[in-house]
Tab-separated table of C-alpha atoms and ligand atoms in Angstrom:
chain	number	residue	atom	x	y	z
P	193	MET	CA	-6.254	-9.620	15.755
P	194	LYS	CA	-7.926	-6.208	15.716
P	195	LYS	CA	-6.654	-3.070	17.455
P	196	GLU	CA	-8.895	-0.810	19.570
P	197	ASP	CA	-9.490	2.611	18.060
P	198	CYS	CA	-7.892	1.753	14.714
P	199	ILE	CA	-9.989	3.266	11.920
P	200	PHE	CA	-8.766	0.784	9.284
P	201	CYS	CA	-9.605	-2.182	11.574
P	202	LYS	CA	-13.130	-0.777	11.781
P	203	ILE	CA	-13.391	-0.174	8.027
P	204	ALA	CA	-11.850	-3.538	7.103
P	205	ASN	CA	-14.251	-5.373	9.376
P	206	GLY	CA	-17.310	-3.436	8.227
P	207	GLU	CA	-17.969	-1.447	11.426
P	208	ILE	CA	-17.480	1.778	9.453
P	209	PRO	CA	-18.966	1.854	5.936
P	210	SER	CA	-16.699	2.291	2.930
P	211	LYS	CA	-16.845	2.129	-0.853
P	212	THR	CA	-15.825	-1.505	-1.086
P	213	LEU	CA	-14.455	-2.916	-4.344
P	214	TYR	CA	-13.677	-6.389	-3.061
P	215	GLU	CA	-13.991	-8.402	0.144
P	216	ASP	CA	-13.041	-11.875	1.308
P	217	GLU	CA	-12.315	-13.537	4.648
P	218	LYS	CA	-8.924	-11.813	5.042
P	219	PHE	CA	-9.070	-8.538	3.094
P	220	ARG	CA	-11.211	-5.588	2.100
P	221	VAL	CA	-10.330	-3.293	-0.803
P	222	ILE	CA	-11.796	0.218	-0.540
P	223	LEU	CA	-11.725	3.464	-2.487
P	224	ASP	CA	-9.366	6.030	-0.913
P	225	LEU	CA	-11.176	9.173	0.339
P	226	GLY	CA	-8.295	11.406	-0.787
P	227	PRO	CA	-7.443	9.834	-4.144
P	228	ALA	CA	-4.255	10.574	-6.084
P	229	ALA	CA	-6.136	9.553	-9.237
P	230	LYS	CA	-9.527	8.189	-10.321
P	231	GLY	CA	-9.949	4.734	-8.776
P	232	HIS	CA	-7.191	5.046	-6.114
P	233	ALA	CA	-7.901	2.155	-3.759
P	234	LEU	CA	-6.423	0.573	-0.631
P	235	ILE	CA	-5.971	-3.085	0.259
P	236	LEU	CA	-6.693	-3.508	3.973
P	237	PRO	CA	-5.995	-6.778	5.799
P	238	LYS	CA	-8.824	-7.506	8.258
P	239	ASP	CA	-6.237	-8.321	10.936
P	240	HIS	CA	-4.241	-5.450	12.387
P	241	PHE	CA	-0.555	-5.048	11.539
P	242	ASP	CA	1.029	-1.622	12.155
P	243	ASN	CA	3.255	-1.849	9.085
P	244	LEU	CA	5.340	-4.079	6.811
P	245	TYR	CA	7.670	-5.095	9.652
P	246	GLU	CA	4.754	-6.536	11.612
P	247	LEU	CA	3.039	-8.228	8.679
P	248	SER	CA	2.836	-12.027	8.638
P	249	ASP	CA	4.386	-13.841	5.657
P	250	GLU	CA	1.002	-15.295	4.812
P	251	THR	CA	-0.750	-11.922	4.776
P	252	GLY	CA	2.102	-10.369	2.804
P	253	ALA	CA	1.806	-13.043	0.135
P	254	GLY	CA	-1.978	-12.550	0.052
P	255	VAL	CA	-1.596	-8.786	-0.381
P	256	MET	CA	0.620	-9.172	-3.447
P	257	LYS	CA	-1.656	-11.782	-4.980
P	258	LEU	CA	-4.670	-9.525	-4.474
P	259	ALA	CA	-2.805	-6.430	-5.740
P	260	ARG	CA	-2.090	-8.201	-9.007
P	261	LYS	CA	-5.697	-9.310	-9.335
P	262	MET	CA	-7.114	-5.854	-8.540
P	263	ALA	CA	-4.644	-4.069	-10.862
P	264	THR	CA	-5.695	-6.321	-13.724
P	265	VAL	CA	-9.439	-5.780	-13.209
P	266	MET	CA	-9.116	-2.049	-12.499
P	267	THR	CA	-6.928	-1.456	-15.555
P	268	GLU	CA	-9.532	-3.121	-17.727
P	269	LYS	CA	-12.548	-1.361	-16.184
P	270	LEU	CA	-11.022	2.104	-15.787
P	271	ALA	CA	-8.966	1.995	-18.999
P	272	CYS	CA	-5.981	3.474	-17.174
P	273	ASP	CA	-2.563	3.599	-18.835
P	274	GLY	CA	-0.392	2.397	-15.970
P	275	PHE	CA	-0.468	1.533	-12.310
P	276	ASN	CA	1.481	2.348	-9.118
P	277	LEU	CA	1.616	0.125	-6.053
P	278	VAL	CA	2.660	2.282	-3.078
P	279	GLN	CA	3.178	1.147	0.478
P	280	ASN	CA	4.454	3.517	3.197
P	281	ASN	CA	6.044	2.491	6.514
P	282	GLY	CA	6.722	4.994	9.289
P	283	GLU	CA	6.006	8.701	9.487
P	284	VAL	CA	9.250	9.638	7.722
P	285	ALA	CA	8.160	7.488	4.764
P	286	GLY	CA	4.749	9.156	4.577
P	287	GLN	CA	2.627	6.693	6.561
P	288	THR	CA	-0.337	8.473	8.147
P	289	VAL	CA	-2.591	5.551	9.093
P	290	PHE	CA	-0.787	2.964	11.179
P	291	HIS	CA	-2.633	-0.128	9.970
P	292	PHE	CA	-0.775	-1.791	7.077
P	293	HIS	CA	-2.266	-0.928	3.690
P	294	MET	CA	-1.226	-1.143	0.057
P	295	HIS	CA	-2.167	1.718	-2.250
P	296	LEU	CA	-3.492	0.763	-5.709
P	297	ILE	CA	-3.127	3.844	-7.904
P	298	PRO	CA	-4.313	3.779	-11.511
P	299	ARG	CA	-2.343	6.211	-13.694
P	300	TYR	CA	-3.598	8.067	-16.760
P	301	GLU	CA	-1.571	9.736	-19.523
P	302	GLY	CA	-1.383	13.426	-18.635
P	303	ASP	CA	-2.933	12.987	-15.164
P	304	GLY	CA	-0.392	15.541	-13.930
P	305	GLN	CA	-0.022	13.672	-10.660
P	306	ARG	CA	3.410	13.782	-9.054
P	307	ILE	CA	4.151	10.611	-7.189
P	308	LYS	CA	5.625	11.543	-3.836
P	309	ILE	CA	8.355	8.935	-3.873
P	310	GLY	CA	10.265	10.512	-6.768
P	311	TRP	CA	13.921	11.132	-5.866
P	312	GLU	CA	17.103	12.905	-6.914
P	313	PRO	CA	19.510	10.082	-7.774
P	314	GLY	CA	22.723	10.062	-5.696
P	315	LYS	CA	26.166	9.368	-7.177
P	316	PRO	CA	27.827	6.795	-4.901
P	317	ASP	CA	31.239	5.434	-5.935
P	318	GLN	CA	32.030	1.697	-5.901
P	319	GLU	CA	33.609	1.992	-2.433
P	320	GLU	CA	30.467	3.486	-0.901
P	321	LEU	CA	28.264	0.891	-2.584
P	322	GLU	CA	30.507	-1.854	-1.217
P	323	GLU	CA	30.313	-0.392	2.305
P	324	ILE	CA	26.526	-0.369	2.139
P	325	ARG	CA	26.419	-3.857	0.664
P	326	LYS	CA	28.485	-5.077	3.640
P	327	MET	CA	26.224	-3.250	6.145
P	328	ILE	CA	23.172	-5.026	4.768
P	329	THR	CA	24.581	-8.476	4.176
P	330	GLY	CA	27.154	-8.648	7.025
H	843	AMP	P1	-0.663	6.491	4.083
H	843	AMP	O1	-0.251	7.936	3.986
H	843	AMP	O2	0.147	5.562	3.237
H	843	AMP	O3	-0.751	6.042	5.536
H	843	AMP	O4	-2.107	6.421	3.450
H	843	AMP	C1	-3.283	6.687	4.140
H	843	AMP	C2	-4.374	6.828	3.102
H	843	AMP	O5	-5.613	6.562	3.710
H	843	AMP	C3	-4.467	8.210	2.459
H	843	AMP	O6	-4.368	8.076	1.049
H	843	AMP	C4	-5.842	8.706	2.890
H	843	AMP	O7	-6.471	9.468	1.886
H	843	AMP	C5	-6.578	7.417	3.165
H	843	AMP	N1	-7.653	7.477	4.152
H	843	AMP	C6	-7.582	7.975	5.408
H	843	AMP	N2	-8.750	7.787	6.060
H	843	AMP	C7	-9.569	7.139	5.188
H	843	AMP	C8	-10.911	6.656	5.256
H	843	AMP	N3	-11.650	6.810	6.363
H	843	AMP	N4	-11.413	6.036	4.180
H	843	AMP	C9	-10.669	5.878	3.043
H	843	AMP	N5	-9.409	6.297	2.925
H	843	AMP	C10	-8.861	6.934	3.972
H	844	ZN	ZN1	-6.001	-1.737	12.540
Protein backbone atom coordinates (compact mmCIF):
# COMPACT_ATOMS: atom_id res chain seq x y z
CA MET A 1 0.00 0.00 0.00
CA LYS A 2 1.21 3.51 -0.82
CA LYS A 3 0.30 6.69 1.06
CA GLU A 4 -0.80 9.90 -0.69
CA ASP A 5 1.68 12.74 -0.39
CA CYS A 6 4.43 10.59 1.13
CA ILE A 7 7.77 11.59 -0.41
CA PHE A 8 9.42 8.22 0.33
CA CYS A 9 6.50 6.34 -1.29
CA LYS A 10 7.12 8.44 -4.40
CA ILE A 11 10.89 7.91 -4.32
CA ALA A 12 10.63 4.18 -3.56
CA ASN A 13 8.23 3.67 -6.44
CA GLY A 14 10.24 5.76 -8.90
CA GLU A 15 7.84 8.72 -9.23
CA ILE A 16 10.58 11.01 -7.90
CA PRO A 17 14.12 10.32 -9.15
CA SER A 18 16.84 9.34 -6.69
CA LYS A 19 20.41 8.07 -6.68
CA THR A 20 19.47 4.41 -6.53
CA LEU A 21 22.00 1.82 -5.36
CA TYR A 22 19.70 -1.18 -5.49
CA GLU A 23 16.11 -2.01 -6.43
CA ASP A 24 13.90 -5.08 -6.38
CA GLU A 25 10.17 -5.76 -6.24
CA LYS A 26 9.88 -4.75 -2.56
CA PHE A 27 12.68 -2.27 -1.83
CA ARG A 28 14.73 0.62 -3.17
CA VAL A 29 18.04 1.68 -1.63
CA ILE A 30 18.96 5.33 -2.24
CA LEU A 31 21.73 7.74 -1.31
CA ASP A 32 20.69 10.11 1.50
CA LEU A 33 20.61 13.79 0.42
CA GLY A 34 21.97 14.92 3.80
CA PRO A 35 24.61 12.26 4.43
CA ALA A 36 26.29 11.69 7.79
CA ALA A 37 29.22 10.18 5.89
CA LYS A 38 30.27 9.29 2.33
CA GLY A 39 27.86 6.63 1.03
CA HIS A 40 25.09 7.16 3.65
CA ALA A 41 22.11 5.34 2.16
CA LEU A 42 18.51 4.51 3.06
CA ILE A 43 16.57 1.29 2.60
CA LEU A 44 13.00 2.18 1.61
CA PRO A 45 10.25 -0.45 1.43
CA LYS A 46 8.04 0.22 -1.62
CA ASP A 47 4.95 -0.26 0.57
CA HIS A 48 4.15 2.43 3.10
CA PHE A 49 4.64 1.78 6.82
CA ASP A 50 4.84 4.82 9.13
CA ASN A 51 7.43 3.21 11.40
CA LEU A 52 8.71 0.01 13.01
CA TYR A 53 5.44 -0.56 14.89
CA GLU A 54 3.51 -0.69 11.62
CA LEU A 55 6.02 -2.80 9.71
CA SER A 56 5.00 -6.30 8.62
CA ASP A 57 7.13 -9.22 9.85
CA GLU A 58 7.92 -10.12 6.27
CA THR A 59 9.13 -6.63 5.36
CA GLY A 60 11.11 -6.39 8.60
CA ALA A 61 12.92 -9.62 7.82
CA GLY A 62 13.59 -8.40 4.27
CA VAL A 63 15.03 -5.11 5.54
CA MET A 64 17.57 -6.87 7.76
CA LYS A 65 18.56 -9.29 5.02
CA LEU A 66 19.08 -6.41 2.59
CA ALA A 67 20.94 -4.31 5.20
CA ARG A 68 23.46 -7.10 5.64
CA LYS A 69 23.88 -7.47 1.90
CA MET A 70 24.28 -3.72 1.29
CA ALA A 71 26.71 -3.29 4.22
CA THR A 72 28.91 -6.03 2.82
CA VAL A 73 29.02 -4.59 -0.71
CA MET A 74 29.37 -0.98 0.44
CA THR A 75 32.19 -1.81 2.86
CA GLU A 76 34.09 -3.48 0.05
CA LYS A 77 33.48 -0.75 -2.54
CA LEU A 78 33.91 2.28 -0.27
CA ALA A 79 36.69 0.77 1.87
CA CYS A 80 35.02 2.08 5.02
CA ASP A 81 36.23 0.97 8.45
CA GLY A 82 32.90 0.28 10.13
CA PHE A 83 29.18 0.60 9.67
CA ASN A 84 26.15 1.93 11.59
CA LEU A 85 22.58 0.77 11.04
CA VAL A 86 20.24 3.46 12.41
CA GLN A 87 16.48 3.38 12.46
CA ASN A 88 14.42 6.15 14.12
CA ASN A 89 10.78 5.87 15.25
CA GLY A 90 8.77 8.90 16.36
CA GLU A 91 9.73 12.56 16.52
CA VAL A 92 11.29 12.22 19.98
CA ALA A 93 13.62 9.54 18.57
CA GLY A 94 14.68 11.75 15.66
CA GLN A 95 12.34 10.51 12.92
CA THR A 96 11.69 13.26 10.38
CA VAL A 97 10.23 11.30 7.46
CA PHE A 98 7.29 9.16 8.49
CA HIS A 99 7.78 6.30 6.04
CA PHE A 100 9.83 3.49 7.60
CA HIS A 101 13.48 3.57 6.53
CA MET A 102 16.75 2.05 7.67
CA HIS A 103 19.87 4.20 7.55
CA LEU A 104 23.05 2.53 6.21
CA ILE A 105 25.97 4.65 7.40
CA PRO A 106 29.52 3.74 6.42
CA ARG A 107 32.06 4.92 9.02
CA TYR A 108 35.65 5.97 8.39
CA GLU A 109 38.51 6.26 10.89
CA GLY A 110 38.70 9.92 11.89
CA ASP A 111 35.46 10.89 10.11
CA GLY A 112 34.71 13.11 13.11
CA GLN A 113 31.02 12.30 12.86
CA ARG A 114 29.12 12.17 16.14
CA ILE A 115 26.35 9.64 16.02
CA LYS A 116 23.25 11.22 17.50
CA ILE A 117 22.22 8.21 19.54
CA GLY A 118 25.20 8.40 21.91
CA TRP A 119 24.08 8.49 25.56
CA GLU A 120 25.20 9.15 29.12
CA PRO A 121 24.93 5.76 30.83
CA GLY A 122 22.57 5.71 33.84
CA LYS A 123 23.37 3.90 37.10
CA PRO A 124 20.27 1.85 37.99
CA ASP A 125 20.46 -0.44 41.04
CA GLN A 126 19.27 -4.07 40.93
CA GLU A 127 15.87 -3.07 42.35
CA GLU A 128 15.21 -0.56 39.57
CA LEU A 129 16.33 -3.02 36.91
CA GLU A 130 13.98 -5.62 38.37
CA GLU A 131 11.07 -3.15 38.35
CA ILE A 132 11.69 -2.39 34.69
CA ARG A 133 12.11 -6.06 33.84
CA LYS A 134 8.68 -6.72 35.41
CA MET A 135 7.09 -3.78 33.51
CA ILE A 136 8.26 -5.22 30.20
CA THR A 137 7.67 -8.90 30.79
CA GLY A 138 4.60 -8.72 33.11
P1 LIG B 1 15.03 10.25 9.80
O1 LIG B 1 15.49 11.48 10.55
O2 LIG B 1 15.47 8.96 10.42
O3 LIG B 1 13.53 10.29 9.54
O4 LIG B 1 15.78 10.29 8.42
C1 LIG B 1 15.34 11.00 7.30
C2 LIG B 1 16.50 11.04 6.33
O5 LIG B 1 15.99 11.23 5.03
C3 LIG B 1 17.52 12.15 6.60
O6 LIG B 1 18.81 11.57 6.73
C4 LIG B 1 17.41 13.02 5.36
O7 LIG B 1 18.66 13.56 4.98
C5 LIG B 1 16.87 12.06 4.33
N1 LIG B 1 16.08 12.64 3.25
C6 LIG B 1 15.02 13.48 3.37
N2 LIG B 1 14.48 13.74 2.16
C7 LIG B 1 15.22 13.05 1.25
C8 LIG B 1 15.18 12.90 -0.17
N3 LIG B 1 14.26 13.53 -0.90
N4 LIG B 1 16.09 12.10 -0.74
C9 LIG B 1 17.03 11.45 0.00
N5 LIG B 1 17.12 11.54 1.33
C10 LIG B 1 16.24 12.34 1.96
ZN1 LIG C 1 5.28 6.29 2.26
